[in-house]
GROMACS .gro file of C-alpha atoms in nm:
model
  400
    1UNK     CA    1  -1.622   0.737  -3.131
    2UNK     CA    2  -1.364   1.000  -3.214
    3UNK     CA    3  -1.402   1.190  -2.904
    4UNK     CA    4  -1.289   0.892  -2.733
    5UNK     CA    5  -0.916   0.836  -2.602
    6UNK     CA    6  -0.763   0.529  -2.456
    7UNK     CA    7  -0.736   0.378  -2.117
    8UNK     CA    8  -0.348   0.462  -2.179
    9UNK     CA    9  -0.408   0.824  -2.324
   10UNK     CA   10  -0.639   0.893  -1.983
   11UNK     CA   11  -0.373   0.777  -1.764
   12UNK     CA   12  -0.094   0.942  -1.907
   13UNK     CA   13  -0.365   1.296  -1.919
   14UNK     CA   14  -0.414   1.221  -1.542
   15UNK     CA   15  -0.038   1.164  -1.428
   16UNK     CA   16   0.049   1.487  -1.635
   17UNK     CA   17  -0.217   1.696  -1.478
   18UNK     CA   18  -0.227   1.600  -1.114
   19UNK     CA   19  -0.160   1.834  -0.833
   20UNK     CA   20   0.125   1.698  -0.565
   21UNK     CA   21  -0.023   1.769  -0.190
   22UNK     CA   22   0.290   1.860   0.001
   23UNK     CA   23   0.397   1.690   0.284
   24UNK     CA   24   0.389   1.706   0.670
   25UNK     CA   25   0.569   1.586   0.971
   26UNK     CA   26   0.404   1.374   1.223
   27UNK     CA   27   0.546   1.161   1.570
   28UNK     CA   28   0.635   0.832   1.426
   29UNK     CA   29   0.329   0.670   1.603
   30UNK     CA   30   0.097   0.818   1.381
   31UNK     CA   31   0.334   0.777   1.056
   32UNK     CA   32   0.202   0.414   1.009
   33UNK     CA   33   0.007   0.350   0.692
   34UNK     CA   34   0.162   0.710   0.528
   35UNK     CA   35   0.372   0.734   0.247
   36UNK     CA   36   0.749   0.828   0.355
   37UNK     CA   37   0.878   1.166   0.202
   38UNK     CA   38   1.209   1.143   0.329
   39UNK     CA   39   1.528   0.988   0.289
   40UNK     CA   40   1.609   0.767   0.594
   41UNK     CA   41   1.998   0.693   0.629
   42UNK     CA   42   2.148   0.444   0.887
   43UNK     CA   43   2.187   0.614   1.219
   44UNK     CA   44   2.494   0.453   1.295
   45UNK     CA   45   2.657   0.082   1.215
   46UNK     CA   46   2.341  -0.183   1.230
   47UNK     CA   47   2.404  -0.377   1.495
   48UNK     CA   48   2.614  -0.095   1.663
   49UNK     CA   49   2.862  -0.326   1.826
   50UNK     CA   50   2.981  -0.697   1.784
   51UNK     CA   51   2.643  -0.879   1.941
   52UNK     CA   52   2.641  -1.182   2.103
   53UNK     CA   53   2.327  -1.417   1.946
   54UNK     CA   54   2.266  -1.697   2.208
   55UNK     CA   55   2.269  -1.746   2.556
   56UNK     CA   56   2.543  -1.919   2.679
   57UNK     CA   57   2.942  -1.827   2.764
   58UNK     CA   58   3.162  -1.612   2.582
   59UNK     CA   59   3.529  -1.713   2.555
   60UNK     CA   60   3.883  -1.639   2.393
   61UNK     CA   61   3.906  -1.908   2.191
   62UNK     CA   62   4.180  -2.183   2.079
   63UNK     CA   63   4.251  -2.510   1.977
   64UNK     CA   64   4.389  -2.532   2.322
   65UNK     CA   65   4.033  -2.402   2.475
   66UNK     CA   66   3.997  -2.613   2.798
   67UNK     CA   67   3.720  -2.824   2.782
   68UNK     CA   68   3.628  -2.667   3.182
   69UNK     CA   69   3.618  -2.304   3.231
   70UNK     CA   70   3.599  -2.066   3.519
   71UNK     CA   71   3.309  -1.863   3.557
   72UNK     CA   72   3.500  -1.464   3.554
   73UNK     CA   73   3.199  -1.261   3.585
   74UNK     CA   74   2.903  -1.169   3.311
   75UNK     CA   75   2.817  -0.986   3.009
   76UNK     CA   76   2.429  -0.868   3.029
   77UNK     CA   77   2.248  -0.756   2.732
   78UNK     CA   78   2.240  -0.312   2.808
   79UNK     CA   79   2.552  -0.339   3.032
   80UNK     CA   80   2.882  -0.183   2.945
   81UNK     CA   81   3.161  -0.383   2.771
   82UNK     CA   82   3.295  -0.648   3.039
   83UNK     CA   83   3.668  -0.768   2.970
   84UNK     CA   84   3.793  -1.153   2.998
   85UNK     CA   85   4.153  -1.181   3.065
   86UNK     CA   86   4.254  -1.535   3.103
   87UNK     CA   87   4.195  -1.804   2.866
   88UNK     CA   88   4.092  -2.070   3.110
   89UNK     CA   89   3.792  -1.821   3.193
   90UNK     CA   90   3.456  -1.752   3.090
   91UNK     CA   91   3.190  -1.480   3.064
   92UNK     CA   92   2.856  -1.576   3.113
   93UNK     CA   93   2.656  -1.376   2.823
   94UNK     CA   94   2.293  -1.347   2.696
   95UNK     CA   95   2.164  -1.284   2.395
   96UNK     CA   96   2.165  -0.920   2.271
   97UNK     CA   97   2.423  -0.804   2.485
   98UNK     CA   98   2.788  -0.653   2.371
   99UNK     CA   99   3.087  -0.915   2.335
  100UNK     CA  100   3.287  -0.907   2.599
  101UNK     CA  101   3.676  -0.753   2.513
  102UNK     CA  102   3.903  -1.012   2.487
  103UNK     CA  103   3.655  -1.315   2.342
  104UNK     CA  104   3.611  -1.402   1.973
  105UNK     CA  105   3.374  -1.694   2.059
  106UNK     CA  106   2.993  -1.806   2.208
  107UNK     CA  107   2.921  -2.110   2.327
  108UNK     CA  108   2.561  -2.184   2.352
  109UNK     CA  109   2.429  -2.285   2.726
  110UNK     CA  110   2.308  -2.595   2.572
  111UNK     CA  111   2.629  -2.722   2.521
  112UNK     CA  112   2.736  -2.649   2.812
  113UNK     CA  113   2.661  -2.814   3.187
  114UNK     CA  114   2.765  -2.567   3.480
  115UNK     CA  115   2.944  -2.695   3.818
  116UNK     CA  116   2.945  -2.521   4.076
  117UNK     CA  117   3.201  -2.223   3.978
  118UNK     CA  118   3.237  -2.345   3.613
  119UNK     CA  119   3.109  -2.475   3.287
  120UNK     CA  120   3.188  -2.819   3.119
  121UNK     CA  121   3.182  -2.881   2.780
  122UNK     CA  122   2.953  -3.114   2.681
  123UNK     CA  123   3.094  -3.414   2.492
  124UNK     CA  124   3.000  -3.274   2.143
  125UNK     CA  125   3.086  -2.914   2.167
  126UNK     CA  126   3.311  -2.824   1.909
  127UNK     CA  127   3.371  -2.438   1.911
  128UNK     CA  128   3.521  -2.214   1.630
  129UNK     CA  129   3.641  -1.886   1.665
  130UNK     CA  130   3.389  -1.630   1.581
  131UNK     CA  131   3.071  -1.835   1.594
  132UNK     CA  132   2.723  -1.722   1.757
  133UNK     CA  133   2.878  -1.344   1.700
  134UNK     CA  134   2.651  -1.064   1.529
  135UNK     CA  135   2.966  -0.862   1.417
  136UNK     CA  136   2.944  -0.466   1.418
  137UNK     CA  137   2.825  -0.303   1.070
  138UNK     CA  138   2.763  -0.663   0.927
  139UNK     CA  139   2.409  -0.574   0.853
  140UNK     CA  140   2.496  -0.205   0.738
  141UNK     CA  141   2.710   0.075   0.821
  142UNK     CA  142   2.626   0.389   0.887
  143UNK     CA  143   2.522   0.608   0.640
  144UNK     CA  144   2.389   0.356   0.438
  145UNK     CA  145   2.027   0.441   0.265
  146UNK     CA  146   1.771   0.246   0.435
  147UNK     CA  147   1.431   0.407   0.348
  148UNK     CA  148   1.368   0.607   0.012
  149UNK     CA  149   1.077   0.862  -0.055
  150UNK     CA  150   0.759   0.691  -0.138
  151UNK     CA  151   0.753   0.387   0.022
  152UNK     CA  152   0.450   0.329   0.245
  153UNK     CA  153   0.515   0.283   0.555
  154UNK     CA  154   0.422  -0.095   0.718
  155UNK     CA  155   0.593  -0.274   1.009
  156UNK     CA  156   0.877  -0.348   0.886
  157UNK     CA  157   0.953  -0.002   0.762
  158UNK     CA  158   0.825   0.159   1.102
  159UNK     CA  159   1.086  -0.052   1.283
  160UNK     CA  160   1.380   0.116   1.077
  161UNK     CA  161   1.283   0.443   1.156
  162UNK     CA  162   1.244   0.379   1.569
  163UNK     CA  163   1.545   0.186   1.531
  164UNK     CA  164   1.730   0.482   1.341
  165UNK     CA  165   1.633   0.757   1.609
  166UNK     CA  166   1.351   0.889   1.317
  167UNK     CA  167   1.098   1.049   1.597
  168UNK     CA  168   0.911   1.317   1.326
  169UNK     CA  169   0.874   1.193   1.036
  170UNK     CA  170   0.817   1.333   0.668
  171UNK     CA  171   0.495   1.211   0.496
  172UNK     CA  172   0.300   1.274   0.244
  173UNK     CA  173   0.030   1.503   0.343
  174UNK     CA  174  -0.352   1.329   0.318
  175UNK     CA  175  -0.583   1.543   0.053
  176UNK     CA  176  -0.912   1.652   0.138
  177UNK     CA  177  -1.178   1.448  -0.062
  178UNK     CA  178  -1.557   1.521  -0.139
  179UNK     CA  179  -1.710   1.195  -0.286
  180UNK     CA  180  -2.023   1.371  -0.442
  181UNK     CA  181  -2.336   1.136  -0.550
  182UNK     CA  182  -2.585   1.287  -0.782
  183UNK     CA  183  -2.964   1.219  -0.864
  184UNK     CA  184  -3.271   1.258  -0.724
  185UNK     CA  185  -3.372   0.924  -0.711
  186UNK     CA  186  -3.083   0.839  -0.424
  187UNK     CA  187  -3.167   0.837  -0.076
  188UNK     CA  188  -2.998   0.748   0.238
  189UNK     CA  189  -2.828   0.388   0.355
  190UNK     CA  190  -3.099   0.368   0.681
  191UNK     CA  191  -3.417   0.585   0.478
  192UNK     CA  192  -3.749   0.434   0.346
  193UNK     CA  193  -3.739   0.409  -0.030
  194UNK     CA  194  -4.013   0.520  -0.194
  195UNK     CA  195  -4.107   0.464  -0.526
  196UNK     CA  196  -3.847   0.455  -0.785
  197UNK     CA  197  -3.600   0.581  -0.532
  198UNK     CA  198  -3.242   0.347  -0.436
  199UNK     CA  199  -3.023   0.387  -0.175
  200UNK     CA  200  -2.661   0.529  -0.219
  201UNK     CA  201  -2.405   0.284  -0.258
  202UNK     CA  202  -2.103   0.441  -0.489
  203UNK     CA  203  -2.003   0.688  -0.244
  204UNK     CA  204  -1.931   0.401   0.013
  205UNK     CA  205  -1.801   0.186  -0.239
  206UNK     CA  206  -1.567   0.473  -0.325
  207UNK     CA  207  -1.477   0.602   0.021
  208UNK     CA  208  -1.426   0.221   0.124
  209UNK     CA  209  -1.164   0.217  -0.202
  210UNK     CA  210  -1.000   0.536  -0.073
  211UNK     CA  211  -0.963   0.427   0.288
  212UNK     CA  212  -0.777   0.087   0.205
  213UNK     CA  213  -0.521   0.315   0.050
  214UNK     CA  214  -0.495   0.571   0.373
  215UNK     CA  215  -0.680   0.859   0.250
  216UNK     CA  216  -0.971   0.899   0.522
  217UNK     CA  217  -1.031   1.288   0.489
  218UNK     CA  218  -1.328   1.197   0.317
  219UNK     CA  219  -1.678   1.362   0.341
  220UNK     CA  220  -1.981   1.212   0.141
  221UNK     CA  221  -2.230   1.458  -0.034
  222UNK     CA  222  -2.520   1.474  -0.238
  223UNK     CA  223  -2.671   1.685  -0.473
  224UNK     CA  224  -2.991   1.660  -0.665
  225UNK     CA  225  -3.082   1.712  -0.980
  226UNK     CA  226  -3.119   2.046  -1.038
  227UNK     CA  227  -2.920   2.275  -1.292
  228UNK     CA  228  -2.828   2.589  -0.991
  229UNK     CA  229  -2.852   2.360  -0.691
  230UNK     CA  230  -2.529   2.141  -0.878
  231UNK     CA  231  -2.334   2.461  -0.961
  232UNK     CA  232  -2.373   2.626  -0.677
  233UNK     CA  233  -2.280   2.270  -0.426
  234UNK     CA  234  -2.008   2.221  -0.666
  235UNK     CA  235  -1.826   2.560  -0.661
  236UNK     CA  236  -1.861   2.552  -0.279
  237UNK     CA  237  -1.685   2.130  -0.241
  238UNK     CA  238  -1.421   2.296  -0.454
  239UNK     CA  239  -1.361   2.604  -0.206
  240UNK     CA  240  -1.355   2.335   0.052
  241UNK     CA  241  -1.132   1.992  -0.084
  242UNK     CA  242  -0.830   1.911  -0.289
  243UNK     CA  243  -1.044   1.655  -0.472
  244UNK     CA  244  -1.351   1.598  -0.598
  245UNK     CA  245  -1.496   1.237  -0.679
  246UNK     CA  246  -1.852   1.296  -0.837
  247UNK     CA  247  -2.027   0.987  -0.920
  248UNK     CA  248  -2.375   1.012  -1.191
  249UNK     CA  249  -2.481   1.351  -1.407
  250UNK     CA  250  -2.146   1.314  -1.615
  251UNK     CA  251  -2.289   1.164  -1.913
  252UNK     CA  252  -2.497   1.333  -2.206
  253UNK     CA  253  -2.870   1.288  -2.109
  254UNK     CA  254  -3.088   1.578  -2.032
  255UNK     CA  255  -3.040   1.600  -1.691
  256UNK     CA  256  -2.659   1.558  -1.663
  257UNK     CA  257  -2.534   1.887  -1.511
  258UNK     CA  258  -2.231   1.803  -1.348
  259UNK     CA  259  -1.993   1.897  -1.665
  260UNK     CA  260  -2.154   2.230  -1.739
  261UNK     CA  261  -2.139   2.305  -1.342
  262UNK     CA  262  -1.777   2.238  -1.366
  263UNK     CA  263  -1.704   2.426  -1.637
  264UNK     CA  264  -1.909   2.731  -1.442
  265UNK     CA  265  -1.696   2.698  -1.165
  266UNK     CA  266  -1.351   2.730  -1.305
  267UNK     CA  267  -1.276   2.374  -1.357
  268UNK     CA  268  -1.046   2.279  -1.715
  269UNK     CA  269  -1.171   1.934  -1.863
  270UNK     CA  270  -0.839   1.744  -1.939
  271UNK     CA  271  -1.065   1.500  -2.102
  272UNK     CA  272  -1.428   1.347  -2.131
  273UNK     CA  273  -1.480   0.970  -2.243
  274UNK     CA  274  -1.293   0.642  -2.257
  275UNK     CA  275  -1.293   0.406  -2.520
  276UNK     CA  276  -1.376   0.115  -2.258
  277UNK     CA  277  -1.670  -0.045  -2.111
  278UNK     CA  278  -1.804  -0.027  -1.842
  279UNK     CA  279  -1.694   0.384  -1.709
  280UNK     CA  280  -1.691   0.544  -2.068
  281UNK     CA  281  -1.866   0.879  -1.955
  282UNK     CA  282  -1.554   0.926  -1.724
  283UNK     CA  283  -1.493   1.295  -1.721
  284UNK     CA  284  -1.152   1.470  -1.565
  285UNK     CA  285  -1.044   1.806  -1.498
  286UNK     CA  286  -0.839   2.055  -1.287
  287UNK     CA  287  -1.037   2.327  -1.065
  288UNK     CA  288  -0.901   2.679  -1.018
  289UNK     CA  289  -0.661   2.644  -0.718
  290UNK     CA  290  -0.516   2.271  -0.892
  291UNK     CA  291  -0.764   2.098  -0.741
  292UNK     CA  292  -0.826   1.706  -0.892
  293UNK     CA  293  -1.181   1.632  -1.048
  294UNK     CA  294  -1.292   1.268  -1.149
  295UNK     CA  295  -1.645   1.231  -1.219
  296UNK     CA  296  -1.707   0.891  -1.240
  297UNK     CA  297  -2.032   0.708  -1.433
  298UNK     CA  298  -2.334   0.721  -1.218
  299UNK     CA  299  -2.381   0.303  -1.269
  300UNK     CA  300  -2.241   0.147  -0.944
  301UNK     CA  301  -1.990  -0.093  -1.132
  302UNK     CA  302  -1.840   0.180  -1.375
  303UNK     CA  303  -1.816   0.381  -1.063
  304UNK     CA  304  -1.572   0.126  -0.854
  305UNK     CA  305  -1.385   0.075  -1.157
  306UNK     CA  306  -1.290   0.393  -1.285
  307UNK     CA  307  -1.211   0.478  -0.900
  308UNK     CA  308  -0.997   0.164  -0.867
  309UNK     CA  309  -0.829   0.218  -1.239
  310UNK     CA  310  -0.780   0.568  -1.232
  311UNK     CA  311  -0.890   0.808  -0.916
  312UNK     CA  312  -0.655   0.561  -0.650
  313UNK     CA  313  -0.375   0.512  -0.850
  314UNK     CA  314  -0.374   0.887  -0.977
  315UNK     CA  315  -0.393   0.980  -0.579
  316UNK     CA  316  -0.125   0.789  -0.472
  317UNK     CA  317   0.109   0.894  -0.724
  318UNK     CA  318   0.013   1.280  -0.593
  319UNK     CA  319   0.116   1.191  -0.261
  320UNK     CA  320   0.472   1.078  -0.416
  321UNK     CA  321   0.444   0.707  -0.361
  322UNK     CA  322   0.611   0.450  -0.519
  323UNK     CA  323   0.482   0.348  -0.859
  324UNK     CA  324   0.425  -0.064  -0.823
  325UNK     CA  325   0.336  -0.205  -1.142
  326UNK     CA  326   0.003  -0.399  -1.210
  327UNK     CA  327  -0.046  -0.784  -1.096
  328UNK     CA  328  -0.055  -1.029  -1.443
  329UNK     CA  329  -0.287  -1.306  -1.456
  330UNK     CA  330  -0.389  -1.553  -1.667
  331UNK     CA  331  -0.728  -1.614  -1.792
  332UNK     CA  332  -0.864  -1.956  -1.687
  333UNK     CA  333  -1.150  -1.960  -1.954
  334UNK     CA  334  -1.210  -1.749  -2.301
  335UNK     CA  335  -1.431  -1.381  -2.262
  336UNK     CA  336  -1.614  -1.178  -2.514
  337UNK     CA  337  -1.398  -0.885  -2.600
  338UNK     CA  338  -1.572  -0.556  -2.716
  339UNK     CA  339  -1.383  -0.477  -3.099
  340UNK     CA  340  -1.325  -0.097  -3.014
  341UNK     CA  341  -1.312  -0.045  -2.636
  342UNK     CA  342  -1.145  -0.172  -2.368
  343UNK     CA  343  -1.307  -0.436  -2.153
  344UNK     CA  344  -1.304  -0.401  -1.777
  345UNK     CA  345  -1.416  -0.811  -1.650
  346UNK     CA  346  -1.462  -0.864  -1.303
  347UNK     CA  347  -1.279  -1.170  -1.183
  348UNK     CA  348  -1.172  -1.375  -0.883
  349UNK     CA  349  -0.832  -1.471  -0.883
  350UNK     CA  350  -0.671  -1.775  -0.737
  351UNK     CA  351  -0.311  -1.953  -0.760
  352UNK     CA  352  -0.311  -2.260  -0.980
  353UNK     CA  353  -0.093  -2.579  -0.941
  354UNK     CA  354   0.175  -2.427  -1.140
  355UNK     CA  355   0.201  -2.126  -0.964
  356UNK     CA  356   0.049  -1.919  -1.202
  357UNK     CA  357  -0.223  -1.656  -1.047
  358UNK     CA  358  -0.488  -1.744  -1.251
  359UNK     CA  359  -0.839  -1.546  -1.324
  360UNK     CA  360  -1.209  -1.640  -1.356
  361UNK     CA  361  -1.422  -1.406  -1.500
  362UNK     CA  362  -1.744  -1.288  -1.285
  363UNK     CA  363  -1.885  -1.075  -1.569
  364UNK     CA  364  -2.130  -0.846  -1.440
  365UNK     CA  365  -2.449  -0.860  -1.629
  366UNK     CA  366  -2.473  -0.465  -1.688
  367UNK     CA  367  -2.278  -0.178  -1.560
  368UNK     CA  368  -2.511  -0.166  -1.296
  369UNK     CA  369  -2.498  -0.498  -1.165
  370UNK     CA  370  -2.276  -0.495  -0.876
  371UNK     CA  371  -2.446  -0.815  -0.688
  372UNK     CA  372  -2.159  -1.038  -0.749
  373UNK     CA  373  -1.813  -0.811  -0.717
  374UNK     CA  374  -1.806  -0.923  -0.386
  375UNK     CA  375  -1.728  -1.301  -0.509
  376UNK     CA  376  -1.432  -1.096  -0.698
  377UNK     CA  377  -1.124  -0.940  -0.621
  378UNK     CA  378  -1.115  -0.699  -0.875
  379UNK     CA  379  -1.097  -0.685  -1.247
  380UNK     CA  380  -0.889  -0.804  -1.572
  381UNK     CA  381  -0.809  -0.560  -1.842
  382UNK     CA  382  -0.861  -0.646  -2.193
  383UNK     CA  383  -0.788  -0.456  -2.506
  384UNK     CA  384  -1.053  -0.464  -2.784
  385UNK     CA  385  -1.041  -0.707  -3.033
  386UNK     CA  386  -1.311  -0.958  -3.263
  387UNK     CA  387  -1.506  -1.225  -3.088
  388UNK     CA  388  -1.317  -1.362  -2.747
  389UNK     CA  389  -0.987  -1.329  -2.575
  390UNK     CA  390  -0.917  -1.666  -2.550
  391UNK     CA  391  -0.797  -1.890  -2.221
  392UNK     CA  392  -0.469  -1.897  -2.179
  393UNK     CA  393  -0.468  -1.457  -2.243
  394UNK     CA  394  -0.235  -1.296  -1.996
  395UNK     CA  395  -0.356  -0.951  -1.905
  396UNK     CA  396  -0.321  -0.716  -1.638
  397UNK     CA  397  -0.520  -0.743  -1.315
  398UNK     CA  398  -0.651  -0.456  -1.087
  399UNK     CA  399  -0.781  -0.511  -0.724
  400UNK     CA  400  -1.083  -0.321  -0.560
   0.00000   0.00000   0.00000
């Protein structure tokens, strides 16, 4: 066991070691989904003049204010700044538009009953000045910081920046990824298996992972097991991607080629084996020209969770994004805990009466049992220990 680090000591390798992929401008339709690499200030005072809120009459008002008014013209939303000049007058205004020069008060239509060339208060109306008004700056002035570097990019963020005159936008560039399955005994998703074959599943379990987090320059390979026919499909996915995600051939048995065909290509192992279970064979390393290499355990649940605990988070950091820290939960009934490695349970999570977001462990059966994940939502994180973590254990909670 002494060649084995921690899940905290392979994190903190990762983070030091990962490459940053740049960034790139692109029209803000096609920023959604991207992590911002740009500061985004206010364009000018939010809203840019004093707004009117409601539909109804604008008015100079006072605790004189007739309770009938004359109808002086109107204030559209998009038209230029109308003036009222008498106080016995009105402006008919809609929502959105500027406030008239001369008012300081809206008076919502539904108060109001119109005659002929006029407006009548209704019986219940009670205007103050300055009500129904969206006043200039009140929401920010310009200037002011509204979007920082690394934040991804969802609705309400891509409303800021069309709002804010932002038509290019800075974002973090998308890496090229190989997702590399290895073994002789895989065969296509639609082929006939023959004996002792399985169909590939990790490297769509993987590229499914990737893709929730907007990296969908992904190509899926394979590579059989054969000592040249690994080094030389390895040294050519590293001429032609950022990153590497292998997945089987990384552990010690006779026919696990993948480290030595790093190592042949120019690729530095950072590390090699986790103390945790399942996804101790995890090997990581840095190619020639910086690029990232994960090469995950060949056993389909070890796979997803070494891509979900390490190869996504270490990705999105490389792009520049915000670092969010990890969801809490608490365990709804005791596990068996491993006394020297980490344990990785599968669980479904749901909110309890309390509020509390509580787990349910789904324990796979082996590391290669991935028949019930999908009843999960992805897995606790518990540090080793005698016997069980009991209920009532708060730990850390990863989704696929």
């Amino acid at each position: 066991m002494s060649d084995l680090i921690s899940v905290s000591q392979a994190e903190a390798l990762i983070a030091e070691h990962m490459p940053s992929f740049g960034s790139e401008r692109v029209p803000l339709g096609d920023a959604v989904g991207r992590v911002l690499r740009q500061a985004v200030h206010a364009e000018h005072d939010h809203p840019p003049f004093d707004r009117v809120m409601m539909d109804g009459i604008a008015v100079h008002w006072s605790a004189a204010l007739p309770r009938r008014l004359r109808v002086a013209g109107a204030q559209m939303a998009g038209m230029r700044m109308q003036s009222l000049t008498s106080d016995d007058a009105c402006l008919d205004v809609t929502t959105g538009a500027m406030l008239p020069a001369g008012t300081d008060c809206v008076i919502p239509v539904e108060q109001l009953r119109r005659d002929g060339d006029s407006y009548a208060l209704s019986d219940d109306c009670r205007p103050v000045a300055g009500q129904f008004i969206h006043r200039r700056g009140s929401d920010c002035v310009q200037g002011t910081l509204l979007l920082s570097p690394g934040m991804h990019l969802g609705p309400a963020e891509m409303a800021l920046l069309a709002a804010n005159g932002v038509g290019m936008v800075e974002v973090a560039a998308v890496p090229s990824v190989a997702i590399v399955s290895t073994g002789d005994e895989l065969v296509e998703v639609d082929a006939p298996l023959g004996e002792g074959q399985i169909r590939r599943s990790n490297d769509t379990a993987v590229r499914a992972a990737l893709r929730l987090d907007g990296f969908d320059r992904v190509a899926l390979e394979h590579i059989v097991d054969d000592e040249a026919a690994t080094r030389a499909r390895i040294a050519d996915l590293l001429e032609r991607h950022d990153v590497l995600l292998l997945s089987g051939g990384v552990s010690m048995g006779q026919r696990d080629y993948v480290p030595a065909a790093l190592a042949a290509a120019g690729v530095r192992k950072v590390f090699h084996r986790i103390a945790q279970k399942p996804g101790k064979p995890m090997w990581f390393g840095i190619g020639p020209r910086g690029q990232a290499v994960f090469a995950l355990p060949g056993n389909p649940v070890s796979a997803l969770v070494c891509a979900t605990r390490y190869a996504r988070p270490a990705l999105r950091a490389a792009q520049g994004a915000s670092v969010t820290a990890p969801e809490y939960v608490c365990l709804d009934e005791a596990v068996d805990i491993n006394p020297t490695l980490a344990s990785f349970v599968p669980a479904r999570v749901q909110t309890d009466t309390q509020g509390r977001l509580t787990a349910y462990p789904v324990p796979s059966r082996t590391s290669g049992d991935f028949s019930s994940l999908p009843r999960t939502q992805g897995f606790v994180q518990l540090s080793p220990g005698q016997g069980k973590a009991p209920a009532g254990t708060v730990a850390p909670f990863y989704r696929w």
